[in-house]
Amino acid sequence: VRKLATKAELSRGDFAILLYWLFPEIRYGASGSARIANDVLEHPQRESIVRVVNSGILEVDPSLHRFEPYRSIRRSEALAAMLRLLDREEPPLACLGGGPIPRSTQALCAVGVACGQLESEADCLPAAPVSGAEALELCRITQELLGVG
């Protein structure tokens, strides 16, 4: 985790590894439906990635069965993952608006602001890459919202 925190840009695999180690409910919880991601079979951290994928936090391309562990993770993907973690909370958090996690980046950014994960929608930059430090801060805020720590 410390090594990943220093990276200027995280890959999807890196982000999955952070989630695996920072959120015990992913590491120890029951996984959801099994999803096959062909491109993680040879990845050195495949067990961590598969656990995150099967928890439903990060998505796999349903038609190609690819996770793309070496592709940079975009801010919109990281934010959506954090919101999916929050969406599991009972009772549901009011900031999520009572519906499913939005797919549009504009709505995703608005929910991120409502939940306090972003200061403003202008800070969202949905297509931008995520650094290790930014990912850790997003995880910290999410853990606070979950009452962890």
CSV table of N, CA, C and O in Angstrom, one decimal, residues 26-96:
chain,number,residue,atom,x,y,z
A,26,ILE,N,-14.0,-6.3,1.8
A,26,ILE,CA,-13.7,-6.9,0.5
A,26,ILE,C,-12.8,-8.1,0.7
A,26,ILE,O,-13.0,-9.2,0.1
A,27,ARG,N,-11.8,-8.0,1.5
A,27,ARG,CA,-10.8,-9.0,1.8
A,27,ARG,C,-11.5,-10.3,2.4
A,27,ARG,O,-11.2,-11.4,2.1
A,28,TYR,N,-12.4,-10.0,3.4
A,28,TYR,CA,-12.9,-11.1,4.1
A,28,TYR,C,-14.4,-11.4,3.9
A,28,TYR,O,-14.9,-12.4,4.3
A,29,GLY,N,-15.1,-10.5,3.2
A,29,GLY,CA,-16.5,-10.7,2.9
A,29,GLY,C,-16.8,-11.7,1.9
A,29,GLY,O,-16.0,-12.1,1.1
A,30,ALA,N,-18.1,-12.1,1.9
A,30,ALA,CA,-18.6,-13.0,0.8
A,30,ALA,C,-18.6,-12.3,-0.5
A,30,ALA,O,-19.0,-11.1,-0.6
A,31,SER,N,-18.1,-12.9,-1.5
A,31,SER,CA,-18.1,-12.3,-2.8
A,31,SER,C,-19.5,-12.5,-3.5
A,31,SER,O,-20.2,-13.4,-3.1
A,32,GLY,N,-19.8,-11.6,-4.4
A,32,GLY,CA,-21.0,-11.7,-5.1
A,32,GLY,C,-20.9,-12.7,-6.2
A,32,GLY,O,-20.2,-13.8,-6.1
A,33,SER,N,-21.5,-12.5,-7.3
A,33,SER,CA,-21.4,-13.4,-8.4
A,33,SER,C,-20.0,-13.5,-9.0
A,33,SER,O,-19.3,-12.5,-9.0
A,34,ALA,N,-19.6,-14.7,-9.4
A,34,ALA,CA,-18.3,-14.9,-10.0
A,34,ALA,C,-18.2,-14.3,-11.4
A,34,ALA,O,-19.0,-14.6,-12.2
A,35,ARG,N,-17.2,-13.4,-11.6
A,35,ARG,CA,-17.0,-12.8,-12.9
A,35,ARG,C,-15.6,-13.3,-13.4
A,35,ARG,O,-14.7,-13.3,-12.6
A,36,ILE,N,-15.6,-13.6,-14.7
A,36,ILE,CA,-14.3,-14.1,-15.2
A,36,ILE,C,-13.7,-12.9,-16.0
A,36,ILE,O,-14.3,-12.2,-16.8
A,37,ALA,N,-12.4,-12.6,-15.6
A,37,ALA,CA,-11.6,-11.6,-16.3
A,37,ALA,C,-10.4,-12.3,-16.8
A,37,ALA,O,-9.5,-12.6,-16.1
A,38,ASN,N,-10.4,-12.6,-18.1
A,38,ASN,CA,-9.3,-13.4,-18.7
A,38,ASN,C,-8.0,-12.7,-18.6
A,38,ASN,O,-6.9,-13.4,-18.5
A,39,ASP,N,-7.9,-11.4,-18.6
A,39,ASP,CA,-6.6,-10.7,-18.6
A,39,ASP,C,-6.0,-10.6,-17.2
A,39,ASP,O,-4.9,-10.0,-17.1
A,40,VAL,N,-6.5,-11.1,-16.2
A,40,VAL,CA,-5.9,-11.1,-14.8
A,40,VAL,C,-5.3,-12.4,-14.4
A,40,VAL,O,-4.7,-12.5,-13.4
A,41,LEU,N,-5.5,-13.5,-15.2
A,41,LEU,CA,-5.1,-14.8,-14.9
A,41,LEU,C,-3.6,-14.9,-14.6
A,41,LEU,O,-3.1,-15.7,-13.8
A,42,GLU,N,-2.8,-14.1,-15.4
A,42,GLU,CA,-1.3,-14.1,-15.2
A,42,GLU,C,-0.8,-13.0,-14.4
A,42,GLU,O,0.4,-12.8,-14.2
A,43,HIS,N,-1.7,-12.1,-13.9
A,43,HIS,CA,-1.3,-11.0,-13.0
A,43,HIS,C,-0.8,-11.4,-11.7
A,43,HIS,O,-1.4,-12.3,-11.1
A,44,PRO,N,0.3,-10.9,-11.2
A,44,PRO,CA,0.9,-11.4,-9.9
A,44,PRO,C,0.0,-11.1,-8.7
A,44,PRO,O,0.1,-11.8,-7.7
A,45,GLN,N,-1.0,-10.2,-8.8
A,45,GLN,CA,-1.9,-9.9,-7.7
A,45,GLN,C,-3.3,-10.4,-8.1
A,45,GLN,O,-4.3,-9.8,-7.7
A,46,ARG,N,-3.4,-11.4,-8.9
A,46,ARG,CA,-4.8,-11.8,-9.4
A,46,ARG,C,-5.8,-12.1,-8.3
A,46,ARG,O,-6.9,-11.8,-8.5
A,47,GLU,N,-5.3,-12.7,-7.2
A,47,GLU,CA,-6.3,-13.1,-6.2
A,47,GLU,C,-6.9,-11.8,-5.6
A,47,GLU,O,-8.1,-11.8,-5.4
A,48,SER,N,-6.2,-10.8,-5.4
A,48,SER,CA,-6.7,-9.5,-4.9
A,48,SER,C,-7.7,-8.9,-5.9
A,48,SER,O,-8.7,-8.4,-5.5
A,49,ILE,N,-7.2,-8.9,-7.1
A,49,ILE,CA,-8.1,-8.3,-8.2
A,49,ILE,C,-9.4,-9.0,-8.3
A,49,ILE,O,-10.5,-8.4,-8.4
A,50,VAL,N,-9.3,-10.3,-8.4
A,50,VAL,CA,-10.5,-11.2,-8.5
A,50,VAL,C,-11.5,-11.0,-7.4
A,50,VAL,O,-12.7,-10.9,-7.5
A,51,ARG,N,-10.9,-10.8,-6.2
A,51,ARG,CA,-11.8,-10.6,-5.0
A,51,ARG,C,-12.5,-9.2,-5.1
A,51,ARG,O,-13.7,-9.2,-4.8
A,52,VAL,N,-11.8,-8.2,-5.6
A,52,VAL,CA,-12.5,-6.9,-5.8
A,52,VAL,C,-13.5,-7.0,-6.9
A,52,VAL,O,-14.6,-6.5,-6.7
A,53,VAL,N,-13.2,-7.6,-8.0
A,53,VAL,CA,-14.1,-7.8,-9.1
A,53,VAL,C,-15.3,-8.5,-8.7
A,53,VAL,O,-16.5,-8.1,-8.9
A,54,ASN,N,-15.1,-9.6,-8.0
A,54,ASN,CA,-16.3,-10.5,-7.6
A,54,ASN,C,-17.1,-9.8,-6.5
A,54,ASN,O,-18.3,-10.2,-6.2
A,55,SER,N,-16.6,-8.8,-5.8
A,55,SER,CA,-17.3,-8.1,-4.8
A,55,SER,C,-18.2,-7.0,-5.5
A,55,SER,O,-19.1,-6.4,-4.8
A,56,GLY,N,-18.0,-6.8,-6.8
A,56,GLY,CA,-18.9,-5.9,-7.5
A,56,GLY,C,-18.4,-4.4,-7.4
A,56,GLY,O,-19.1,-3.5,-7.9
A,57,ILE,N,-17.2,-4.2,-6.9
A,57,ILE,CA,-16.7,-2.8,-6.7
A,57,ILE,C,-16.2,-2.2,-7.9
A,57,ILE,O,-16.4,-1.1,-8.3
A,58,LEU,N,-15.4,-3.0,-8.7
A,58,LEU,CA,-14.8,-2.6,-10.0
A,58,LEU,C,-15.4,-3.5,-11.0
A,58,LEU,O,-15.6,-4.7,-10.8
A,59,GLU,N,-15.7,-3.0,-12.2
A,59,GLU,CA,-16.3,-3.7,-13.2
A,59,GLU,C,-15.4,-4.4,-14.2
A,59,GLU,O,-14.3,-3.9,-14.4
A,60,VAL,N,-15.9,-5.4,-14.8
A,60,VAL,CA,-15.3,-6.2,-15.9
A,60,VAL,C,-16.1,-5.9,-17.2
A,60,VAL,O,-17.3,-5.9,-17.1
A,61,ASP,N,-15.5,-5.7,-18.3
A,61,ASP,CA,-16.2,-5.6,-19.6
A,61,ASP,C,-17.0,-6.9,-19.8
A,61,ASP,O,-16.4,-8.0,-19.9
A,62,PRO,N,-18.3,-6.8,-19.8
A,62,PRO,CA,-19.1,-8.0,-19.9
A,62,PRO,C,-19.0,-8.8,-21.2
A,62,PRO,O,-19.2,-10.0,-21.2
A,63,SER,N,-18.7,-8.1,-22.3
A,63,SER,CA,-18.7,-8.8,-23.5
A,63,SER,C,-17.3,-9.4,-23.8
A,63,SER,O,-17.2,-10.5,-24.4
A,64,LEU,N,-16.2,-8.7,-23.4
A,64,LEU,CA,-14.9,-9.2,-23.7
A,64,LEU,C,-14.3,-9.9,-22.5
A,64,LEU,O,-13.2,-10.5,-22.6
A,65,HIS,N,-14.9,-9.9,-21.3
A,65,HIS,CA,-14.4,-10.5,-20.1
A,65,HIS,C,-13.0,-10.0,-19.8
A,65,HIS,O,-12.1,-10.8,-19.5
A,66,ARG,N,-12.8,-8.7,-19.9
A,66,ARG,CA,-11.5,-8.1,-19.6
A,66,ARG,C,-11.6,-7.1,-18.5
A,66,ARG,O,-12.6,-6.3,-18.4
A,67,PHE,N,-10.6,-7.1,-17.6
A,67,PHE,CA,-10.6,-6.1,-16.5
A,67,PHE,C,-9.6,-5.0,-16.8
A,67,PHE,O,-9.7,-3.9,-16.3
A,68,GLU,N,-8.6,-5.2,-17.7
A,68,GLU,CA,-7.6,-4.3,-18.0
A,68,GLU,C,-6.8,-3.8,-16.8
A,68,GLU,O,-6.8,-2.6,-16.5
A,69,PRO,N,-6.1,-4.7,-16.2
A,69,PRO,CA,-5.4,-4.4,-14.9
A,69,PRO,C,-4.2,-3.4,-15.1
A,69,PRO,O,-3.8,-2.7,-14.1
A,70,TYR,N,-3.7,-3.3,-16.3
A,70,TYR,CA,-2.6,-2.4,-16.5
A,70,TYR,C,-3.0,-1.0,-17.1
A,70,TYR,O,-2.1,-0.1,-17.2
A,71,ARG,N,-4.2,-0.8,-17.4
A,71,ARG,CA,-4.7,0.5,-17.9
A,71,ARG,C,-4.9,1.4,-16.7
A,71,ARG,O,-5.3,1.0,-15.6
A,72,SER,N,-4.6,2.7,-16.9
A,72,SER,CA,-4.8,3.7,-15.9
A,72,SER,C,-6.2,3.8,-15.4
A,72,SER,O,-7.1,3.7,-16.3
A,73,ILE,N,-6.4,3.9,-14.2
A,73,ILE,CA,-7.8,4.0,-13.7
A,73,ILE,C,-8.2,5.5,-13.8
A,73,ILE,O,-7.4,6.4,-13.5
A,74,ARG,N,-9.4,5.7,-14.3
A,74,ARG,CA,-9.9,7.1,-14.4
A,74,ARG,C,-10.6,7.5,-13.1
A,74,ARG,O,-11.1,6.6,-12.3
A,75,ARG,N,-10.6,8.8,-12.8
A,75,ARG,CA,-11.3,9.3,-11.6
A,75,ARG,C,-12.7,8.8,-11.5
A,75,ARG,O,-13.2,8.5,-10.4
A,76,SER,N,-13.4,8.8,-12.6
A,76,SER,CA,-14.8,8.4,-12.6
A,76,SER,C,-15.0,6.9,-12.2
A,76,SER,O,-15.9,6.6,-11.4
A,77,GLU,N,-14.0,6.1,-12.6
A,77,GLU,CA,-14.1,4.7,-12.2
A,77,GLU,C,-13.8,4.5,-10.7
A,77,GLU,O,-14.4,3.7,-10.0
A,78,ALA,N,-12.8,5.3,-10.2
A,78,ALA,CA,-12.4,5.2,-8.8
A,78,ALA,C,-13.6,5.8,-7.9
A,78,ALA,O,-14.0,5.2,-6.9
A,79,LEU,N,-14.2,6.9,-8.3
A,79,LEU,CA,-15.3,7.4,-7.6
A,79,LEU,C,-16.5,6.5,-7.6
A,79,LEU,O,-17.1,6.2,-6.6
A,80,ALA,N,-16.8,5.9,-8.7
A,80,ALA,CA,-17.9,4.9,-8.8
A,80,ALA,C,-17.7,3.7,-7.9
A,80,ALA,O,-18.6,3.2,-7.2
A,81,ALA,N,-16.4,3.3,-7.8
A,81,ALA,CA,-16.1,2.1,-6.9
A,81,ALA,C,-16.3,2.5,-5.4
A,81,ALA,O,-16.9,1.8,-4.7
A,82,MET,N,-16.0,3.7,-5.1
A,82,MET,CA,-16.2,4.2,-3.7
A,82,MET,C,-17.7,4.3,-3.4
A,82,MET,O,-18.1,4.0,-2.3
A,83,LEU,N,-18.4,4.8,-4.4
A,83,LEU,CA,-19.9,4.9,-4.2
A,83,LEU,C,-20.5,3.6,-4.1
A,83,LEU,O,-21.5,3.4,-3.3
A,84,ARG,N,-20.0,2.6,-4.8
A,84,ARG,CA,-20.6,1.2,-4.7
A,84,ARG,C,-20.3,0.7,-3.3
A,84,ARG,O,-21.1,0.0,-2.7
A,85,LEU,N,-19.2,1.0,-2.7
A,85,LEU,CA,-18.9,0.6,-1.3
A,85,LEU,C,-19.9,1.3,-0.3
A,85,LEU,O,-20.4,0.6,0.6
A,86,LEU,N,-20.2,2.5,-0.6
A,86,LEU,CA,-21.1,3.3,0.3
A,86,LEU,C,-22.5,2.7,0.1
A,86,LEU,O,-23.3,2.7,1.0
A,87,ASP,N,-22.8,2.3,-1.1
A,87,ASP,CA,-24.2,1.8,-1.4
A,87,ASP,C,-24.6,0.6,-0.7
A,87,ASP,O,-25.7,0.2,-0.6
A,88,ARG,N,-23.6,-0.1,-0.1
A,88,ARG,CA,-23.8,-1.3,0.7
A,88,ARG,C,-24.2,-1.1,2.1
A,88,ARG,O,-24.7,-2.0,2.8
A,89,GLU,N,-24.1,0.2,2.5
A,89,GLU,CA,-24.4,0.6,3.9
A,89,GLU,C,-25.8,0.5,4.2
A,89,GLU,O,-26.7,0.8,3.4
A,90,GLU,N,-26.1,0.0,5.4
A,90,GLU,CA,-27.5,-0.1,5.9
A,90,GLU,C,-27.6,0.7,7.2
A,90,GLU,O,-26.8,0.4,8.1
A,91,PRO,N,-28.5,1.6,7.4
A,91,PRO,CA,-29.4,2.1,6.4
A,91,PRO,C,-28.7,2.9,5.3
A,91,PRO,O,-27.5,3.3,5.5
A,92,PRO,N,-29.3,3.0,4.1
A,92,PRO,CA,-28.6,3.7,3.0
A,92,PRO,C,-28.2,5.1,3.4
A,92,PRO,O,-29.0,5.8,4.1
A,93,LEU,N,-27.1,5.6,2.9
A,93,LEU,CA,-26.7,6.9,3.1
A,93,LEU,C,-27.5,7.9,2.3
A,93,LEU,O,-27.7,7.7,1.1
A,94,ALA,N,-28.0,9.0,2.9
A,94,ALA,CA,-28.9,9.9,2.2
A,94,ALA,C,-28.2,10.6,1.0
A,94,ALA,O,-28.8,10.9,0.0
A,95,CYS,N,-26.8,10.7,1.1
A,95,CYS,CA,-26.1,11.4,0.0
A,95,CYS,C,-26.2,10.7,-1.3
A,95,CYS,O,-26.0,11.2,-2.4
A,96,LEU,N,-26.5,9.4,-1.3
A,96,LEU,CA,-26.6,8.6,-2.5
A,96,LEU,C,-27.9,8.8,-3.3
A,96,LEU,O,-28.0,8.4,-4.4
